mmCIF file of C-alpha atoms in Angstrom:
data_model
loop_
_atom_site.group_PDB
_atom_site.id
_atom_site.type_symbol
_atom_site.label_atom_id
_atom_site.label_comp_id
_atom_site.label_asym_id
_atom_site.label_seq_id
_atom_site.Cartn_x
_atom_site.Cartn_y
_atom_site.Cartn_z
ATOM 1 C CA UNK K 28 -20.637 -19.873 -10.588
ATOM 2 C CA UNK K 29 -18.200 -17.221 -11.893
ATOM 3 C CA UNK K 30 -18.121 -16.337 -15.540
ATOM 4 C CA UNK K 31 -14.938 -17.177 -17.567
ATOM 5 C CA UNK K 32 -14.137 -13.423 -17.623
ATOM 6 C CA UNK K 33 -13.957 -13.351 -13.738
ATOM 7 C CA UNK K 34 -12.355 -16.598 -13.250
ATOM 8 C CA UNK K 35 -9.475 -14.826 -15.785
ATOM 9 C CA UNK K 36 -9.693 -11.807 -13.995
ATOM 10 C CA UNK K 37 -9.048 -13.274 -10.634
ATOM 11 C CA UNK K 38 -5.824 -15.124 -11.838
ATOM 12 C CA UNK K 39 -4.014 -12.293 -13.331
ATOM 13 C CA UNK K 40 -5.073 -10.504 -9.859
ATOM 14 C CA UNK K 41 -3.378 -13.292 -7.994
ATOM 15 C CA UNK K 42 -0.304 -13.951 -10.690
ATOM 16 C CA UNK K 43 0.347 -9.571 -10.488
ATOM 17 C CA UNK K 44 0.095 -9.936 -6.556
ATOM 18 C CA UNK K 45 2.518 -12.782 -6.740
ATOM 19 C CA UNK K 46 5.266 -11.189 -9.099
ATOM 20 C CA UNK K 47 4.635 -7.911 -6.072
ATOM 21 C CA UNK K 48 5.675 -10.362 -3.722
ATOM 22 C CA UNK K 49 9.051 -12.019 -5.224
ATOM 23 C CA UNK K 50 10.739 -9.333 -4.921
ATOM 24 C CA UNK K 51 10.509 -8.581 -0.681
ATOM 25 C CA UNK K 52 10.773 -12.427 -0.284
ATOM 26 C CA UNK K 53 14.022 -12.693 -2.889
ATOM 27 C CA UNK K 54 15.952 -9.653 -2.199
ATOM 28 C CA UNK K 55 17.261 -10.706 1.465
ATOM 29 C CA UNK K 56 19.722 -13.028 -0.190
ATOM 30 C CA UNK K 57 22.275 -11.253 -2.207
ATOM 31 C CA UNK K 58 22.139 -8.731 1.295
ATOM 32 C CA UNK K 59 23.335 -11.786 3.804
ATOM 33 C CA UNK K 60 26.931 -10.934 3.586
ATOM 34 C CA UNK K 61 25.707 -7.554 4.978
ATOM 35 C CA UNK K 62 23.132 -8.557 6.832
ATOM 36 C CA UNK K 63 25.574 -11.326 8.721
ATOM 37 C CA UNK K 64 28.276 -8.866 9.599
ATOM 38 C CA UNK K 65 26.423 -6.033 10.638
ATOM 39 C CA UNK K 66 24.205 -8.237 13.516
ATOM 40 C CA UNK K 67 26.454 -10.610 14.022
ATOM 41 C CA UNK K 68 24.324 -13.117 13.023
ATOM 42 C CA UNK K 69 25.648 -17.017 12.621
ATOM 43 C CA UNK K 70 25.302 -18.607 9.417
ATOM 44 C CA UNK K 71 22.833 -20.403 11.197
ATOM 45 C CA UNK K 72 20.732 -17.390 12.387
ATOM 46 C CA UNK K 73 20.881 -15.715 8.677
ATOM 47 C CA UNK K 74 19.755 -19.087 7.068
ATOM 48 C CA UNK K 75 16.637 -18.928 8.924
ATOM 49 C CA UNK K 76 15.817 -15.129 7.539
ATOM 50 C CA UNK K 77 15.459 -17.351 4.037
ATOM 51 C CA UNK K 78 13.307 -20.354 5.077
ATOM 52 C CA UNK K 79 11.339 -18.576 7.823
ATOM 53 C CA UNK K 80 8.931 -17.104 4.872
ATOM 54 C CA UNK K 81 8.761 -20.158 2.980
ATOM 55 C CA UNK K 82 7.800 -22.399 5.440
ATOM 56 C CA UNK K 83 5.442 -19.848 6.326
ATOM 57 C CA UNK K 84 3.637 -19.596 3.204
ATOM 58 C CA UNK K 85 3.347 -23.425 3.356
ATOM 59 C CA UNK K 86 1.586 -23.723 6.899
ATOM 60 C CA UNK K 87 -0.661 -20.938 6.050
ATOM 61 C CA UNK K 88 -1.549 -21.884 2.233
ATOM 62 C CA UNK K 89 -2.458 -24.994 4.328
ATOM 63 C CA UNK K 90 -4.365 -24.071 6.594
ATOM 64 C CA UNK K 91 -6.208 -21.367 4.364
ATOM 65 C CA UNK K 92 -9.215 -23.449 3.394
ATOM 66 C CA UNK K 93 -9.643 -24.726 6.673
ATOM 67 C CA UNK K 94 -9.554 -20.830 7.993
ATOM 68 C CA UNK K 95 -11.604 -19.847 5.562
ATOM 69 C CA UNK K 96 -14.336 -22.845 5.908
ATOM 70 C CA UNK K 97 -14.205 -21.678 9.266
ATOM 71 C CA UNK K 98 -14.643 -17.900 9.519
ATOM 72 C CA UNK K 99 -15.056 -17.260 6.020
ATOM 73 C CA UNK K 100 -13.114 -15.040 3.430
ATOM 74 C CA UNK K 101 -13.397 -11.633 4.348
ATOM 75 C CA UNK K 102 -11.802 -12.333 7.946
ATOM 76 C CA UNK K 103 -9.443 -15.254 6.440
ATOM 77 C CA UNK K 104 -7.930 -12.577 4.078
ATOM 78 C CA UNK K 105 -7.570 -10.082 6.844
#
């Protein structure tokens, strides 16, 4: 069982990993206009570069217990 230190410790680890995160997964949007016209994407094509990571994180947030029941931790986080 992990002390209450460690328990706070490992939230602010995961809540300053998050707030690293936002910005890479945030920052495509205001750039679609760009983005659109220099590949010639469809509005189509350029509305999956904003879902594709959140459905992402969804499967595998899922799926992360079961990985790591599986093959443990170290390997789950790798």
């Amino acid at each position: 069982m992990r002390s209450k230190t460690t328990q706070g410790l490992l939230l602010l680890a995961i809540f300053i990993v998050a707030l690293n995160l936002r910005p890479a997964i945030t920052s495509i949007g205001p750039m679609l206009d760009i983005i659109r016209d220099d590949l010639l994407l469809s509005n189509t094509e350029v509305s999956l570069l904003t879902v594709i990571p959140v459905i992402c994180m969804g499967v595998f947030a899922m799926l992360a217990p079961t990985l790591n029941q599986a093959i443990g931790l170290n390997k789950t986080m790798y």
